[in-house]
Short mmCIF file of C-alpha atoms in Angstrom, two decimals:
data_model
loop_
_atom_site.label_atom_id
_atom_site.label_comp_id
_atom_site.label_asym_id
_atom_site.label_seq_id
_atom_site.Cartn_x
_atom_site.Cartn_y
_atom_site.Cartn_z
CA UNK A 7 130.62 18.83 74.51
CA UNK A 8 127.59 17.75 73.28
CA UNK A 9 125.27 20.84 72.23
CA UNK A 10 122.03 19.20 73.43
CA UNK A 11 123.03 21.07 77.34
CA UNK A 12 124.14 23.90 75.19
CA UNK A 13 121.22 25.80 76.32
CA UNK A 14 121.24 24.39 79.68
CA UNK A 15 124.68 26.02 80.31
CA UNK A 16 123.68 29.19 78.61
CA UNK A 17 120.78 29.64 80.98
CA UNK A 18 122.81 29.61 83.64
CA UNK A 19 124.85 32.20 82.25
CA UNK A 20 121.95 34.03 81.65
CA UNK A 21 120.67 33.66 85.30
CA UNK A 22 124.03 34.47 86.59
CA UNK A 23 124.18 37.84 84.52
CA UNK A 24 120.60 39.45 86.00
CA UNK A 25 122.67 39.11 89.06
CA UNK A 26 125.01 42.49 87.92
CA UNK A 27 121.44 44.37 87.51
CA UNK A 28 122.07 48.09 88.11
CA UNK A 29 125.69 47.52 89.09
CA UNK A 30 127.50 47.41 85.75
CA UNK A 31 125.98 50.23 83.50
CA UNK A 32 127.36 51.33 81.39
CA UNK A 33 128.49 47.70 80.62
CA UNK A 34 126.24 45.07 79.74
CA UNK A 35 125.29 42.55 82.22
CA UNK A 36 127.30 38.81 81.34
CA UNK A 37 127.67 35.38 82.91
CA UNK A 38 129.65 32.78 82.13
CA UNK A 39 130.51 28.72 83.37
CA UNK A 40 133.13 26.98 82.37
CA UNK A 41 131.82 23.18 82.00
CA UNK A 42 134.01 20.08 82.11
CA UNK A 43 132.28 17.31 80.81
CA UNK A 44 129.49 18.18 81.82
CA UNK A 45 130.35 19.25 85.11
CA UNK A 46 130.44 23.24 85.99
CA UNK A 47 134.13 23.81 87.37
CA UNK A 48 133.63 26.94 87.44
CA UNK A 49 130.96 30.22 86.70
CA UNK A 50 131.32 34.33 87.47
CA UNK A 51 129.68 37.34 86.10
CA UNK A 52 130.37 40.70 86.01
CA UNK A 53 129.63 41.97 89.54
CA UNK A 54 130.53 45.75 89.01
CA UNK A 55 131.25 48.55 86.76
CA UNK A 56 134.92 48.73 86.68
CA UNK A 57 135.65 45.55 88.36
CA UNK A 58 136.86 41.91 86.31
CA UNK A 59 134.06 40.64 83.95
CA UNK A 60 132.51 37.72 84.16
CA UNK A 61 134.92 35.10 82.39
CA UNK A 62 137.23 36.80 84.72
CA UNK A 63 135.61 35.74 87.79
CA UNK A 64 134.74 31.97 86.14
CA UNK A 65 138.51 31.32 85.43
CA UNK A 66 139.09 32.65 89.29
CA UNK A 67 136.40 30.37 90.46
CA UNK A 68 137.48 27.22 89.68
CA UNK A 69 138.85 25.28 91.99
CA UNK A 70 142.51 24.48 92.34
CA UNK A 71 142.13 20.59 92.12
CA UNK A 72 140.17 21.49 88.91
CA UNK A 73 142.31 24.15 87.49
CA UNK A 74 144.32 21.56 85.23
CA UNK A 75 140.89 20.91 83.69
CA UNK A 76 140.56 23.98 82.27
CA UNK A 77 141.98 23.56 78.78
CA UNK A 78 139.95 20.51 78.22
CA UNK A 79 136.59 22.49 79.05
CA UNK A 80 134.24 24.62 77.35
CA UNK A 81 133.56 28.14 78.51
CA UNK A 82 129.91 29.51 78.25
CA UNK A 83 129.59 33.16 77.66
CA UNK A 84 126.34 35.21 77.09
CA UNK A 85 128.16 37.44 75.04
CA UNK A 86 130.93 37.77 73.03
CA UNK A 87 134.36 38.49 74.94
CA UNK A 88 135.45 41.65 74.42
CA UNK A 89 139.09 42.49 72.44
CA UNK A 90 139.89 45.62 73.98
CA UNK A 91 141.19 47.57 76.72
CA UNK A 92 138.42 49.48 79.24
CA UNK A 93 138.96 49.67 82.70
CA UNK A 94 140.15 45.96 82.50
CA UNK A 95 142.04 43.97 79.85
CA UNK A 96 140.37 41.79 76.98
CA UNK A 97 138.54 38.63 78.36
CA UNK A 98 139.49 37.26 74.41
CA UNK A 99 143.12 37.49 75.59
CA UNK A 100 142.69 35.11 78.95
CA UNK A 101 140.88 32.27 77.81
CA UNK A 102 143.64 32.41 74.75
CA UNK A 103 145.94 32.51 77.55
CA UNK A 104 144.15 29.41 79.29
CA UNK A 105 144.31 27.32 76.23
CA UNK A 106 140.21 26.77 76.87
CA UNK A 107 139.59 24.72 73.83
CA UNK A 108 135.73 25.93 73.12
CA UNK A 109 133.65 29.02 73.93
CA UNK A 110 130.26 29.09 73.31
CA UNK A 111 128.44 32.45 73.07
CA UNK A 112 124.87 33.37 73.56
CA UNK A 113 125.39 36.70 71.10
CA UNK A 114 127.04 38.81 69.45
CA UNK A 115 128.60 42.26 70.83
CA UNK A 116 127.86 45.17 68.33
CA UNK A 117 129.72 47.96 70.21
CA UNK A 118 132.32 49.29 68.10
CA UNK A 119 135.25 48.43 70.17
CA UNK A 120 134.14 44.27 69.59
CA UNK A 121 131.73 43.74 67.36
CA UNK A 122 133.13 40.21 66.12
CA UNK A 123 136.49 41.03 67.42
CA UNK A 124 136.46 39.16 69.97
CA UNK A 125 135.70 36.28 68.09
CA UNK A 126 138.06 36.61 65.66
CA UNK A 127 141.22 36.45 68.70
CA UNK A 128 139.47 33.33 69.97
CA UNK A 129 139.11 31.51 66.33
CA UNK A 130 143.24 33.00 65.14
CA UNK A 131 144.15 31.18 68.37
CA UNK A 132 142.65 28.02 67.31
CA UNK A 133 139.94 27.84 69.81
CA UNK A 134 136.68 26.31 68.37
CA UNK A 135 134.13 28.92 68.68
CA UNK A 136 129.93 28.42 68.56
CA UNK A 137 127.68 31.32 68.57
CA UNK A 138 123.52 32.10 68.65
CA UNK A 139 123.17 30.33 71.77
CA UNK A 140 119.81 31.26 72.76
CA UNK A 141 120.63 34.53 71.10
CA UNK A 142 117.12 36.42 71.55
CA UNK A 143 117.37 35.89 74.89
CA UNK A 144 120.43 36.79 75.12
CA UNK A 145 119.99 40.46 73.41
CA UNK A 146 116.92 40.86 75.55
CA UNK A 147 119.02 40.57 78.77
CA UNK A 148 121.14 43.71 77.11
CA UNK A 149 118.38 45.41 75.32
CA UNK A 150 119.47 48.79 76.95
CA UNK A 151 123.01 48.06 76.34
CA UNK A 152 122.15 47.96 72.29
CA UNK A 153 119.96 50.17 72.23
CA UNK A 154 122.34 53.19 73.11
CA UNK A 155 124.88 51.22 70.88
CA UNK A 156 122.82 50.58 67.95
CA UNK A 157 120.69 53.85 67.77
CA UNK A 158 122.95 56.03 70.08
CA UNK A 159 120.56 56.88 72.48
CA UNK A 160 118.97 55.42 75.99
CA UNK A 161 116.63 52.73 76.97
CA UNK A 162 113.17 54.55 77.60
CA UNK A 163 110.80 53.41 79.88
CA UNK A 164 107.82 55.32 80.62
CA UNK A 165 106.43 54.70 84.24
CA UNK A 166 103.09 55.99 85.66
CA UNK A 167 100.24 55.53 87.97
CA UNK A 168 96.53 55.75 87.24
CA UNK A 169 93.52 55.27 88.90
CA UNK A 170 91.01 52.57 87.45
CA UNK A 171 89.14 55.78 85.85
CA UNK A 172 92.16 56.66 83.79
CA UNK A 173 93.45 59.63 85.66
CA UNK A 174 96.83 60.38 87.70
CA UNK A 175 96.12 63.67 89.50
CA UNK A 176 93.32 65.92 90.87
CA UNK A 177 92.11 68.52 88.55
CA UNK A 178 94.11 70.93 89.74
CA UNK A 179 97.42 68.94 89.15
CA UNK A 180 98.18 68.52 92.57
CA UNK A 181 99.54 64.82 93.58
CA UNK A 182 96.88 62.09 94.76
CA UNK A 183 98.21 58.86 96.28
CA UNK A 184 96.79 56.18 93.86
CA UNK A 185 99.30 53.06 94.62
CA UNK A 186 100.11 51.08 97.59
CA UNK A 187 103.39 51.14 100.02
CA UNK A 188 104.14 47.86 98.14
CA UNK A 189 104.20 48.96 95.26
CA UNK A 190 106.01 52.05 95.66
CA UNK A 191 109.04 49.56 97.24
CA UNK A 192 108.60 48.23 93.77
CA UNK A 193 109.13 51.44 91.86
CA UNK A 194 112.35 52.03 93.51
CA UNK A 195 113.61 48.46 92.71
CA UNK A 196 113.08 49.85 89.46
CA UNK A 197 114.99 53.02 89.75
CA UNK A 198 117.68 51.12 91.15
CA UNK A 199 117.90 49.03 87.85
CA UNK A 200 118.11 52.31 85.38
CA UNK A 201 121.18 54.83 85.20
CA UNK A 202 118.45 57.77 84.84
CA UNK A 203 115.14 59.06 85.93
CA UNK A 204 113.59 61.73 84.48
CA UNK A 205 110.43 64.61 85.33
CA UNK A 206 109.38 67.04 83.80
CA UNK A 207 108.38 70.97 85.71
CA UNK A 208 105.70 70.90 86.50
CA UNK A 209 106.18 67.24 88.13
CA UNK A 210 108.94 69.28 90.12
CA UNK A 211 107.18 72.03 91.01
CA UNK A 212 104.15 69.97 92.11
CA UNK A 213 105.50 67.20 93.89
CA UNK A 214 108.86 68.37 95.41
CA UNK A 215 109.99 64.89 94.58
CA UNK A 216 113.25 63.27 95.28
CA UNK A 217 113.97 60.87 92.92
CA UNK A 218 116.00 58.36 95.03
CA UNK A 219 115.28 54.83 95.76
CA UNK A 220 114.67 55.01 99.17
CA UNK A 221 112.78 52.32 99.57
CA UNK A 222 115.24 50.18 98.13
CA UNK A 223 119.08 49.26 97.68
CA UNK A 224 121.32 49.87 95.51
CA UNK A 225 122.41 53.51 93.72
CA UNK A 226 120.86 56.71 92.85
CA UNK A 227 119.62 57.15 89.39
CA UNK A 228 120.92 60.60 87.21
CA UNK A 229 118.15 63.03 88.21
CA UNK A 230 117.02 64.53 84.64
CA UNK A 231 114.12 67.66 84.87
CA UNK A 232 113.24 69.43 81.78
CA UNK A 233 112.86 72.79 83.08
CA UNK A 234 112.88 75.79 80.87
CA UNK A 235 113.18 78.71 82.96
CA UNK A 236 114.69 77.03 86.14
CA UNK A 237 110.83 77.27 87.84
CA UNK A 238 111.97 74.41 89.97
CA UNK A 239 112.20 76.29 93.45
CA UNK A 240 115.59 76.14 94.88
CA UNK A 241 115.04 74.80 98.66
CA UNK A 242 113.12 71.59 96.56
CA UNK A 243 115.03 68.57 97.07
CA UNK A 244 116.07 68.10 93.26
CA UNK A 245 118.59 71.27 94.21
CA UNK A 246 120.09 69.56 97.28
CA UNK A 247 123.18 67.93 95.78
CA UNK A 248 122.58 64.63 97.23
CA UNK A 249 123.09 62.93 93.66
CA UNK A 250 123.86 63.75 90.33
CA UNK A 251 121.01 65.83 88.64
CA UNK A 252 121.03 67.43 85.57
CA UNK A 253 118.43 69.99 84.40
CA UNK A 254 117.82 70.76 81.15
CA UNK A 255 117.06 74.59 80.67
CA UNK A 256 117.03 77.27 78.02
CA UNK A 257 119.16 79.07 80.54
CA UNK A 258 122.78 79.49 80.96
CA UNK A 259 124.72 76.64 81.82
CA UNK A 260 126.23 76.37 84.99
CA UNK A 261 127.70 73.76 87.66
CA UNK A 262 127.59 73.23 91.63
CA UNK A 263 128.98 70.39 92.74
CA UNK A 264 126.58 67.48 91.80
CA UNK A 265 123.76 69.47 90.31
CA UNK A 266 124.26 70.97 86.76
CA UNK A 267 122.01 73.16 83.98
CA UNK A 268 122.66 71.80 80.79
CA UNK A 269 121.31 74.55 77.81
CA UNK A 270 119.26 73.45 75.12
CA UNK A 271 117.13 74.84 72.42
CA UNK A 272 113.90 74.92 73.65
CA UNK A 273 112.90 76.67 69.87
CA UNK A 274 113.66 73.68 68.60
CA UNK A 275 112.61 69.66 69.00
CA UNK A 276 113.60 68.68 72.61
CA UNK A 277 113.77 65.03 72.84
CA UNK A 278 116.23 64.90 69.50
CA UNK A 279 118.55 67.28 71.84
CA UNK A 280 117.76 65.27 74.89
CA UNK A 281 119.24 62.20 73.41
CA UNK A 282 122.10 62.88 72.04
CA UNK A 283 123.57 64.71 75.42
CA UNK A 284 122.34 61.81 77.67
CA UNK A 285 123.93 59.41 74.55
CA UNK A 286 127.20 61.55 75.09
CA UNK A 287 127.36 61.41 79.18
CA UNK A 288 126.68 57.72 78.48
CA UNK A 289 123.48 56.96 80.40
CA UNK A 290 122.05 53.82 78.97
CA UNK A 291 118.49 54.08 79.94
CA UNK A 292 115.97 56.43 81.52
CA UNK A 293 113.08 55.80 83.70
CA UNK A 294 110.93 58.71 82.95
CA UNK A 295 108.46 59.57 85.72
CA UNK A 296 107.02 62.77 84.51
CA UNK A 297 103.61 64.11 84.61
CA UNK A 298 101.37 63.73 81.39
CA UNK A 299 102.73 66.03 79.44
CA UNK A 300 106.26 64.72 79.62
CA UNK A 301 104.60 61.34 79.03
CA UNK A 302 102.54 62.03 75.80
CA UNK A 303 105.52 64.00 74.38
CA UNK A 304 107.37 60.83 74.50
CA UNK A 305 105.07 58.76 73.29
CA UNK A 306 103.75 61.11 70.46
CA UNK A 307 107.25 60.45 69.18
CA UNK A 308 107.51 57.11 69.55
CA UNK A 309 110.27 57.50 71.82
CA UNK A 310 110.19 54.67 74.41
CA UNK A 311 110.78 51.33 74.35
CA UNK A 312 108.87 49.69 77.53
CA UNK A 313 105.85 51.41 79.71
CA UNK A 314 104.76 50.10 83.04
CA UNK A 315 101.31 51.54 84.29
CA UNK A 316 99.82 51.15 87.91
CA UNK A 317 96.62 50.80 88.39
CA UNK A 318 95.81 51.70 91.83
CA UNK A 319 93.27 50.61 94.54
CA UNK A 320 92.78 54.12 95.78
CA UNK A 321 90.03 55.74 93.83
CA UNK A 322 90.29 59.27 91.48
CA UNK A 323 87.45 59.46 90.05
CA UNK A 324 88.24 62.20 87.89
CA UNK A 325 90.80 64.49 87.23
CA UNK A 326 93.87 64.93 85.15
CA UNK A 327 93.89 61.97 82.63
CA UNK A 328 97.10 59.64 82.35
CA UNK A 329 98.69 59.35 78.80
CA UNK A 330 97.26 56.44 76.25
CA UNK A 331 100.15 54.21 75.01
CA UNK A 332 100.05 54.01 71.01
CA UNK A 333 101.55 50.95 69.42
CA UNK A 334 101.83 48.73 72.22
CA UNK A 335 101.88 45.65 73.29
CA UNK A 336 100.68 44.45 76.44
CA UNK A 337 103.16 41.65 77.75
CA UNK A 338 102.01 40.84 81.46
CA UNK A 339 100.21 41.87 84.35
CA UNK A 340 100.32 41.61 87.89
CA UNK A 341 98.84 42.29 90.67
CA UNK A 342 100.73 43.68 94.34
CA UNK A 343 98.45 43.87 97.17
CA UNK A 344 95.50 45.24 95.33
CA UNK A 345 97.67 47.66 92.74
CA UNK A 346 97.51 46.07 89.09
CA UNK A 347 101.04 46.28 87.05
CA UNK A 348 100.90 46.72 83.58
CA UNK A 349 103.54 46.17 81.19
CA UNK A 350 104.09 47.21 77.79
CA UNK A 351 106.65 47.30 75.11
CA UNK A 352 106.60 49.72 71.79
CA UNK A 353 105.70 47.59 68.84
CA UNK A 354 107.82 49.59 67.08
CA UNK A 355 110.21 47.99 64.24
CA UNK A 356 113.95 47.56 64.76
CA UNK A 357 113.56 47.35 68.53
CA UNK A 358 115.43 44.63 70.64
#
């Protein structure tokens, strides 16, 4: 194959991956295509959590005309194949199995269970194996994916909305409307996308909020409320059971169906705590929609990885100010029927 359309073919396994958005977590999103000189006989990705993976799916694509083919082609992967057994068996082990002659892979897997592994059954069997295949890329497309694997905790992304004066609610802390129905469609696209969404009390005592994505398809995030003493009332919605919700208390722990308290130290550092139990229930990322002081806790320690702030078209003149991002970059902005979208990502070293 000649590796000029190498990144030609690993586009399209890139654009075929974004297509398993919020469906796969706690996997990572992958595509593949499986190109015959250069002709695609076949593509797939990984569709749902539990469910084949994406060479899977490319293999079970291809037509049966072209199926013959298949040892003469070259498989694209955005990411290496894993080696071992989950909820299905190693994709290393079926294109061995195929005979496919070359795989070329956007980047390397660094959970424990591949981490080169997968590689190393595809090169024993002979196959010819190329690999940093618009790597960067690649990674980005997974950056919540390694980040829980390479620093054991979530994807943070702090979310708010502001009004052109800097502020997010009256004076009093009661809820103003700043952004636009459009844009709040948009905020639950982006709930939809994250395994966890998390407020703080007195965002649930203020707001009564649900914390669904109404507004959009797809599945519930993990309801997450730090809430000391339990001050959430207990006819709000975040009690009703309707999804999984954790809240994170200095009280005893307890469960009821869907809806747990989870004890922590609240005499000692929070977020540390925080972490590591979301790390250990294995929720990759975290959309945290708290009020300020949820906010500028997290990003006092440095604790997030991407922000996106709404500027609204409704005016709040004053009030209770929104959070100031430190050490960030601002990476685009646009605008939704009057609402401006800012977005940001921690400058941080050692991020994705």
């Amino acid at each position: 194959m000649d590796s000029s359309f190498d990144e030609i073919y690993m586009q399209r396994c890139l654009q075929l991956a974004k297509l398993g958005a919020g469906n796969v977590a706690p996997n990572p999103m992958v595509g593949a295509v499986l190109v015959y000189e250069g002709r695609i006989i076949g593509e797939g990705y990984h569709q749902q959590y539990g469910h084949a993976h994406a060479e899977v799916n490319c293999v079970r694509s291809v037509k049966p005309e072209d199926q013959p083919l298949i040892p003469a082609s070259t498989m694209y992967v955005s990411l290496e194949p894993c080696a071992h057994y989950g909820k299905t068996p190693p994709c290393a082990e079926l294109i061995v199995a195929q005979k496919i002659g070359e795989v070329v892979i956007g980047c390397v897997d660094t959970f424990s269970q591949v981490s080169g592994r997968g590689i190393a059954i595809l090169k024993e069997a002979g196959i010819r194996v190329r690999t940093h295949v618009l790597e960067t890329a690649s990674r980005q497309l997974n950056e919540r994916f390694f980040t829980f694997h390479e620093q054991q905790r979530p994807y943070i992304i702090l979310k708010w909305a502001q009004s052109a004066a800097g502020y997010m609610a009256a004076a009093d802390g009661s809820p103003v409307r700043i952004s636009n129905p459009l844009t709040d469609r948009l905020v639950h696209r982006w709930r939809s996308e994250e395994m966890g969404i998390l407020v703080g009390t007195n965002t649930a005592v203020a707001d009564n909020p649900r914390l669904n994505n109404r507004y959009w398809t797809g599945k519930d995030p993990v309801r997450i409320v730090i809430d000391c003493t339990l001050k959430t009332p207990r006819h709000y919605h975040l009690w009703n059971g309707a999804t999984p919700t954790l809240f994170i208390t200095g009280e005893v722990a307890t469960k009821d169906g869907e809806t747990e308290t989870v004890t922590a130290d609240f005499g000692q550092p929070l977020l540390p705590q925080l972490m590591q139990l979301l790390h250990e229930r294995r929720i990759l990322s975290v959309l945290v929609e708290g009020g300020p002081y949820v906010l500028n806790e997290f990003i006092a320690a440095g604790l997030w990885d991407e922000a996106r702030v709404i500027i609204g078209s409704h005016s709040l003149p004053e009030g209770v100010k929104s959070p100031v991002l430190a050490n960030s970059l601002l990476t685009e902005e646009t605008l939704l029927d009057g609402d401006r979208i800012l977005y940001y990502r921690n400058r941080k070293e050692g991020t994705v």
